[in-house]
Short mmCIF file of C-alpha atoms in Angstrom, two decimals:
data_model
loop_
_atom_site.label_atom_id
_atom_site.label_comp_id
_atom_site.label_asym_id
_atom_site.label_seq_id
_atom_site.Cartn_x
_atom_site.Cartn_y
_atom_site.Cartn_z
CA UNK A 1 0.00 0.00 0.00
CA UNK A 2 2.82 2.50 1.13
CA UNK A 3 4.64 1.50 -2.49
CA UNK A 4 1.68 2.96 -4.25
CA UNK A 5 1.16 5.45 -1.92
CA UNK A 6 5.00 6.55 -3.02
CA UNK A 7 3.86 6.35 -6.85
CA UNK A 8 0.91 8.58 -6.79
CA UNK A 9 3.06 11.56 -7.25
CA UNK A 10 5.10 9.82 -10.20
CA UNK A 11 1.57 9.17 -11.50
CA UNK A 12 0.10 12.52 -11.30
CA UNK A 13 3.08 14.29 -12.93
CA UNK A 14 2.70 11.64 -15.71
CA UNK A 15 -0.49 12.85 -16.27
CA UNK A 16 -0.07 16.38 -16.18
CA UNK A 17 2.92 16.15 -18.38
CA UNK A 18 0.15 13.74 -20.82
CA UNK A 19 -2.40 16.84 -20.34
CA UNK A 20 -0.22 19.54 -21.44
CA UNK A 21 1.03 17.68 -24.32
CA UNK A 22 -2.44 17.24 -25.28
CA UNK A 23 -2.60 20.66 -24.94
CA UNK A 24 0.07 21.91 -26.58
CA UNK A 25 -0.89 20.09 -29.80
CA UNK A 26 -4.62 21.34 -29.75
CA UNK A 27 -3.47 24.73 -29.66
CA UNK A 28 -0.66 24.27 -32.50
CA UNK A 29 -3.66 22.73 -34.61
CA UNK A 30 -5.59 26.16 -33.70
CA UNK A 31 -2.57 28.27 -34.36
CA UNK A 32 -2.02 26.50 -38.11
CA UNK A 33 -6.50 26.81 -38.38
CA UNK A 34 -6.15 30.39 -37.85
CA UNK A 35 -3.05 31.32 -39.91
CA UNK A 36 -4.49 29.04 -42.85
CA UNK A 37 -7.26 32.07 -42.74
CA UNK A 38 -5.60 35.15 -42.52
CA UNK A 39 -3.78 33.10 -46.04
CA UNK A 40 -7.40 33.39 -46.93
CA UNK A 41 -7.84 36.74 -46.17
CA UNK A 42 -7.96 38.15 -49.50
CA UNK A 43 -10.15 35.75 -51.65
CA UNK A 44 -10.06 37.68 -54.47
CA UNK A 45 -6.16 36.37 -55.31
CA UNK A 46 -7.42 32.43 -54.37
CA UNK A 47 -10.86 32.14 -56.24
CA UNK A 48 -8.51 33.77 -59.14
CA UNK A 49 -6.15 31.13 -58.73
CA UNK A 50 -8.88 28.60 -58.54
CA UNK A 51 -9.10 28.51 -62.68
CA UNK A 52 -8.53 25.16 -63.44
CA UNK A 53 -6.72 26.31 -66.67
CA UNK A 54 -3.52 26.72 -64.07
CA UNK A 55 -1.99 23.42 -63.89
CA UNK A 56 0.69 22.04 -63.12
CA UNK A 57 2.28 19.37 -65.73
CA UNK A 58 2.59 16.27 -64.03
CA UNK A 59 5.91 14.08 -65.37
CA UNK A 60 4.45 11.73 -67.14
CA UNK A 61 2.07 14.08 -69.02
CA UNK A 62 4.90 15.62 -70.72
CA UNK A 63 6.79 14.15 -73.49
CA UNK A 64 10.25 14.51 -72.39
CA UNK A 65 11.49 13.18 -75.29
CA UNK A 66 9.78 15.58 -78.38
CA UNK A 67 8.35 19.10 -77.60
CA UNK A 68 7.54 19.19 -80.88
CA UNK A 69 11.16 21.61 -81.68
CA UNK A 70 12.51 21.06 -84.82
CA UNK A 71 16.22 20.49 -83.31
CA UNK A 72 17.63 21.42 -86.56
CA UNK A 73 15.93 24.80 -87.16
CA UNK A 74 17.41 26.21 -89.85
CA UNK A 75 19.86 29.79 -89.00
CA UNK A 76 19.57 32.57 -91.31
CA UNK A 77 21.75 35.19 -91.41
CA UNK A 78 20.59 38.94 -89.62
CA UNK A 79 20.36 41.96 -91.35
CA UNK A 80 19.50 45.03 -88.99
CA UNK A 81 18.77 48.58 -89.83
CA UNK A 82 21.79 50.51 -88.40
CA UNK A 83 20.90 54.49 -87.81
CA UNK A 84 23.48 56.95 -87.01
CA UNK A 85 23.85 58.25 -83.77
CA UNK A 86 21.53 61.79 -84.30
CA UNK A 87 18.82 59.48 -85.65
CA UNK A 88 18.16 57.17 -82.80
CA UNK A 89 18.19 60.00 -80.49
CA UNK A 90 15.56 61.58 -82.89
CA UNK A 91 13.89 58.18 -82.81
CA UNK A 92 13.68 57.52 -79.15
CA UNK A 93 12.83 61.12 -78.05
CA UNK A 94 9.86 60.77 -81.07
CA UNK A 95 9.04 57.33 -79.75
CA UNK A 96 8.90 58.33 -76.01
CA UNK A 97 6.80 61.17 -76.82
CA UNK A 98 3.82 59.18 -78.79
CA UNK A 99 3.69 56.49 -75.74
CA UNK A 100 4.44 59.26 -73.47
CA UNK A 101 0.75 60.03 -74.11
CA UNK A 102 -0.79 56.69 -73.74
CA UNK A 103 -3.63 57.19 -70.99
CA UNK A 104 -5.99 54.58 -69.27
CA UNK A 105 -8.81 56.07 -70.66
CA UNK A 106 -12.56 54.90 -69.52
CA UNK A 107 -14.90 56.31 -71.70
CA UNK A 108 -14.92 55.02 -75.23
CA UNK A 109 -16.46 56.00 -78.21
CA UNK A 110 -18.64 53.10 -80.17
CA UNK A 111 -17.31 54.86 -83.46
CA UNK A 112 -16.70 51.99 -85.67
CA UNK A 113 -12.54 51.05 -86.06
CA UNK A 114 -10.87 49.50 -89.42
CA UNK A 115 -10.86 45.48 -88.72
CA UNK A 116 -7.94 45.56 -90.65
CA UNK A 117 -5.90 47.94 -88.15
CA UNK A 118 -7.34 45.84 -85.18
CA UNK A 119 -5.44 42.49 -87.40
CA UNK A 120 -2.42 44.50 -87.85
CA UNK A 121 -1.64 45.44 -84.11
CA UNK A 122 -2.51 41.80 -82.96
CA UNK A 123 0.09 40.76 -85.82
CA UNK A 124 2.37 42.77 -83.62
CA UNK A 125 1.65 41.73 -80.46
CA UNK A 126 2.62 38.52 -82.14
CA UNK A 127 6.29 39.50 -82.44
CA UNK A 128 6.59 39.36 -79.03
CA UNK A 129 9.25 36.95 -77.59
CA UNK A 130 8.50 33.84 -75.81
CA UNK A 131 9.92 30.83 -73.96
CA UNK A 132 11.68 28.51 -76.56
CA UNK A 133 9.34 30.33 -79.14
CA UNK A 134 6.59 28.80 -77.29
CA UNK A 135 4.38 31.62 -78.15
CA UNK A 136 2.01 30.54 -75.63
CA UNK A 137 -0.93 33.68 -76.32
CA UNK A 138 -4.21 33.43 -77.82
CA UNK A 139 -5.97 36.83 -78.34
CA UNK A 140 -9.85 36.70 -78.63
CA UNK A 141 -11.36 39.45 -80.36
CA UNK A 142 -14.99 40.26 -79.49
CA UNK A 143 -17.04 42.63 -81.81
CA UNK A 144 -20.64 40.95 -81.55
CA UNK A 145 -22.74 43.67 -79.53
CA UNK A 146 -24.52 40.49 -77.29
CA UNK A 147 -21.74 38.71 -76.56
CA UNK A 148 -19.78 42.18 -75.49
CA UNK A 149 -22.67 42.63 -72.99
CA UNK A 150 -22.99 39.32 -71.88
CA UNK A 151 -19.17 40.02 -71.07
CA UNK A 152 -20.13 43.27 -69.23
CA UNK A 153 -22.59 41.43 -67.43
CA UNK A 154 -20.02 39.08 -66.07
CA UNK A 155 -17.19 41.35 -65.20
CA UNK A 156 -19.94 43.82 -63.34
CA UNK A 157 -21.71 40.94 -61.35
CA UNK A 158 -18.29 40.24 -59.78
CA UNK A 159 -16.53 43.55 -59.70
CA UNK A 160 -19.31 44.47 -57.56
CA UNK A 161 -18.84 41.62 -54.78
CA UNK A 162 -14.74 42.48 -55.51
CA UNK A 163 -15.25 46.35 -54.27
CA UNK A 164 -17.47 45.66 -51.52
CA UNK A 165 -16.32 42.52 -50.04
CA UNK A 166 -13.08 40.86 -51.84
CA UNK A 167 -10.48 44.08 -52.29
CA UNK A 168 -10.38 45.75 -48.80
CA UNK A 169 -11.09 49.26 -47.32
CA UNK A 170 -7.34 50.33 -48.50
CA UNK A 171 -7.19 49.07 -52.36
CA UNK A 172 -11.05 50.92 -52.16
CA UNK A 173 -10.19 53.93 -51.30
CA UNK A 174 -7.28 54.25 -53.35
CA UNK A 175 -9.59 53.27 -56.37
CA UNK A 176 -11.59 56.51 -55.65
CA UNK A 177 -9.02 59.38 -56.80
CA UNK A 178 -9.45 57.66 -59.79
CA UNK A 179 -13.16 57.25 -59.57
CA UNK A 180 -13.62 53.98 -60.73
CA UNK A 181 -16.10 51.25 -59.00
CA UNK A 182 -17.82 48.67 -60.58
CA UNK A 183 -19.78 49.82 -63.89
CA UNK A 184 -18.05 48.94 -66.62
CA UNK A 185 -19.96 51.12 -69.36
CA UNK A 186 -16.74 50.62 -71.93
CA UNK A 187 -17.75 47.15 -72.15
CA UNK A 188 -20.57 47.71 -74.58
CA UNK A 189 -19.78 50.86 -76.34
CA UNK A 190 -16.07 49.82 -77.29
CA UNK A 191 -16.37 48.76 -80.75
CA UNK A 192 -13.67 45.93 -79.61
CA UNK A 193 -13.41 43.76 -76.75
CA UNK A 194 -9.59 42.03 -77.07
CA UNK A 195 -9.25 39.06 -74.25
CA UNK A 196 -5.82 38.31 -74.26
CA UNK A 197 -5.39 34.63 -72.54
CA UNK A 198 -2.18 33.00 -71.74
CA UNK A 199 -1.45 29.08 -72.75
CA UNK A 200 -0.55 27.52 -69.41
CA UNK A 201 0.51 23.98 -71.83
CA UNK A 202 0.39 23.31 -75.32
CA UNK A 203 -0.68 20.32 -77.23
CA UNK A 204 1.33 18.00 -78.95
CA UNK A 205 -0.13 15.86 -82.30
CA UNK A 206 0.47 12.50 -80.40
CA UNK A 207 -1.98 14.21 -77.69
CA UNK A 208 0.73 14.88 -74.49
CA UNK A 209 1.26 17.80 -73.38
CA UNK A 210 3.57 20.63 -74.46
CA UNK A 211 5.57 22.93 -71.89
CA UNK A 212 4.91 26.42 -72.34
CA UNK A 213 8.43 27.96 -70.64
CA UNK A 214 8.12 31.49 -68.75
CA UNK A 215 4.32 31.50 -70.43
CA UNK A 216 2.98 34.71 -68.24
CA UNK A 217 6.00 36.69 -68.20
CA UNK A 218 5.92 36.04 -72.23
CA UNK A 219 2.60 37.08 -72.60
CA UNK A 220 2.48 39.90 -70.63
CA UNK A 221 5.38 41.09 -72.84
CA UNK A 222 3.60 40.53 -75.58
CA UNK A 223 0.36 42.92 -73.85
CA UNK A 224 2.85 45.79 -73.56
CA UNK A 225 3.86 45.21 -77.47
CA UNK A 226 -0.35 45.17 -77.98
CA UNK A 227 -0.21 48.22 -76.01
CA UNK A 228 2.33 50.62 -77.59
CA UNK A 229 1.03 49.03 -80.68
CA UNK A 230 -2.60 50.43 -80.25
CA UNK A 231 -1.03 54.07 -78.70
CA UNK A 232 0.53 53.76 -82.39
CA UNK A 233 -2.28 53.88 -84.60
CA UNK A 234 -4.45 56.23 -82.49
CA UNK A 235 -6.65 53.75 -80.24
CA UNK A 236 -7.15 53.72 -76.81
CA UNK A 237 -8.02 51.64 -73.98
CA UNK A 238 -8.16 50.81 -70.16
CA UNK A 239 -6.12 47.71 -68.51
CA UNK A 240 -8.64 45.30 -66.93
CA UNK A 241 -7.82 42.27 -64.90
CA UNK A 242 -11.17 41.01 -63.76
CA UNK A 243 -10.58 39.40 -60.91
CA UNK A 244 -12.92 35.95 -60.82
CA UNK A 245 -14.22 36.44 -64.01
CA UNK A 246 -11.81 34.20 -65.73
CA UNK A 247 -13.39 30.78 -66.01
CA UNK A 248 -16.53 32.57 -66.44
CA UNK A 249 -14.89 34.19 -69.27
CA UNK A 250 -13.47 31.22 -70.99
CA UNK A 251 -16.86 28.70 -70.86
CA UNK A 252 -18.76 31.71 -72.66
CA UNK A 253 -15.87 32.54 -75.12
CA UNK A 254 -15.30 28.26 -75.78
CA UNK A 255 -11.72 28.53 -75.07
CA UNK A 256 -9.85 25.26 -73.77
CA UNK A 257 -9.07 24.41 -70.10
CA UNK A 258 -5.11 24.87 -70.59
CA UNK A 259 -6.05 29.40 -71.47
CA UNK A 260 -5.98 31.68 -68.43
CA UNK A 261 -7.35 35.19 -69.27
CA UNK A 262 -4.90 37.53 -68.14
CA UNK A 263 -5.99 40.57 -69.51
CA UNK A 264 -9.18 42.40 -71.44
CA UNK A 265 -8.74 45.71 -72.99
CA UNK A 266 -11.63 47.48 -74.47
CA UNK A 267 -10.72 48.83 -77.96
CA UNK A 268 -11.64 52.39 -79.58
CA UNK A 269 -11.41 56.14 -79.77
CA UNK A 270 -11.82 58.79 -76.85
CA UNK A 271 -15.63 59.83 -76.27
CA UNK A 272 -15.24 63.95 -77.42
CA UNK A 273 -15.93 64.16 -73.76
CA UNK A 274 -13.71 61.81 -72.32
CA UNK A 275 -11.27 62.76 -69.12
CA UNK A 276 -8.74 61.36 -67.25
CA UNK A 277 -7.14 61.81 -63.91
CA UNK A 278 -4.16 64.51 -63.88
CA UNK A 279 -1.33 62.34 -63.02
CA UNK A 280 2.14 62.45 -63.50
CA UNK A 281 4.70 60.26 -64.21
CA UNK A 282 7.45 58.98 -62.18
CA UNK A 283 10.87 60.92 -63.49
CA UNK A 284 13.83 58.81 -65.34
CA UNK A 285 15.89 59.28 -61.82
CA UNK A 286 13.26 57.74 -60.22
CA UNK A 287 12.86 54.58 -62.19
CA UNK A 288 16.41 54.00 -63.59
CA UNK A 289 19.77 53.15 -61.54
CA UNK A 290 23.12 53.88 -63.73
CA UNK A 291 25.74 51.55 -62.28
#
C-alpha cells in the first residue's frame, strides 16, 4: 500500500505532463486553423487562382522526349537597320513622346474602327518573344454587340462583390481618386473587346502535353507590345484584370481548359468628352539606376 502510496506523485506528474502535451498540440492545430485564414484573407487572389486552366504538368504528361522543336531549325543570317547616332536619339525622343501620351482612358467612343488595323496590331503583339518560341498567347477578339454585354454582365456581377467585399477598405479607397467602382460602361460601347489569354501547356499531335516555358511573363510582354502598338495607330483603352471572371470568361468565349485570361482591354477612340485623372509620371531618376 505504502509502495503505491509513493507512486501517486510519479503518477500525477505523468499525467499532467500527458495533459499539457495534449494541450500543446490542440493549440498548435488552432494556431495552423487560424493562420491558414488570414492566407485566406484576400479571396479575391485564391478564387482567381482557382481557374482550373492553371496546372501544373505532371511528369508523365509531358513528353520529355519531343516538344515538338525542330532540333535542326534552320539559322539565317541577320540583317538590322543601323541608324546613325543623331537618328536614334531623334527616334527615341519621337518614340517616347507618342507612348508618353498613352492614358488609361474609360470612356470610349462606339465609333466603328478598321478590322484591318485591329489584325495588324494583334500581328504585332505577335512579335513578341516567348519561352523557346513557345508563343504561348491566344488573343480573342470580341465585336458581336450580345456577346460584349454578356461580357459586361459578367465582369460587373463580380466587380461588384470584388469592391465591396473581396479588395479591402485600403485598395477601395485608393480606387476613388481615380473614380472607378464597378460599372463597366466601356464594355458595350467599345467597338472591340480584345481578351488576351495565356497558354498555361500546349498540345502536342500525339496528344501529351507541351511545356509552355516562362508563359505569363511572355505574354504579358507581348500585352505591352499590344499596347504601344494600339497608342501607335491612335486607339485607346483601359487595362482590366477582372478578378474571378476568368473561367466565367473562358466557358462563354469556348476557349480550352489549358487558357488563363490575363488581360481584357476594351478597344476604340476617346468619347469627345472623355477625361482622365491629372497624373504624373514617375521621373527617369526615379525609375532608372546607372551603375
Amino acid at each position: 500500500m505504502a509502495f503505491f502510496s509513493s507512486l501517486t506523485p510519479v503518477f500525477i506528474a505523468i499525467i499532467c505532463v500527458l495533459i499539457g502535451a495534449i494541450l500543446k498540440k490542440i493549440n498548435g492545430e488552432k494556431e495552423k486553423s487560424e493562420t491558414k485564414s488570414k492566407r485566406l484573407s484576400h479571396p479575391w487572389v485564391d478564387e482567381d487562382l482557382k481557374d482550373g486552366s492553371d496546372h501544373h504538368l505532371e511528369e508523365e504528361e509531358v513528353d520529355e522526349v519531343w516538344q515538338g522543336l525542330d532540333e535542326n531549325v534552320a539559322h539565317v543570317p541577320f540583317f538590322a537597320e543601323r541608324y546613325s547616332e543623331a537618328e536614334m536619339i531623334k527616334r527615341s525622343q519621337m518614340f517616347y513622346e507618342l507612348l508618353n501620351k498613352r492614358r488609361s482612358v474609360r470612356f470610349l467612343s462606339d465609333e466603328p474602327v478598321p478590322r484591318e488595323v485591329i489584325d495588324n496590331v494583334i500581328r504585332t503583339a505577335g512579335t513578341s518573344p516567348s519561352g523557346a518560341h513557345t508563343e504561348p498567347w491566344t488573343f480573342v477578339v470580341v465585336q458581336d454587340p450580345c456577346l460584349k454585354h454578356k461580357i459586361r454582365e459578367i465582369v460587373e456581377e463580380e466587380e461588384e462583390i470584388n469592391y465591396k467585399k473581396r479588395m479591402g477598405d485600403r485598395w477601395v479607397n485608393d480606387l476613388k481618386r481615380l473614380r472607378t467602382n464597378w460599372i463597366k460602361e466601356y464594355l458595350d460601347t467599345a467597338p472591340y473587346l480584345i481578351l488576351i489569354f495565356k497558354q498555361t501547356y500546349g498540345q502536342l499531335p500525339n496528344g501529351k502535353k507541351k511545356t509552355h516555358y516562362y508563359n505569363e511573363i511572355s505574354v504579358s510582354i507581348a500585352c505591352g507590345i499590344l499596347l504601344a502598338a494600339l497608342q501607335n495607330v491612335g486607339l485607346y483603352t483601359v487595362t482590366s484584370t477582372p478578378l474571378n471572371c476568368g473561367p466565367q470568361l473562358r466557358v462563354l468565349l469556348q476557349r480550352p481548359a489549358n487558357e488563363k485570361l490575363l488581360l481584357l482591354l476594351p478597344v476604340g477612340y476617346p468619347k469627345k468628352d472623355a477625361t482622365v485623372p491629372a497624373l504624373t509620371r514617375k521621373l527617369l531618376g526615379d525609375i532608372m539606376v546607372l551603375m
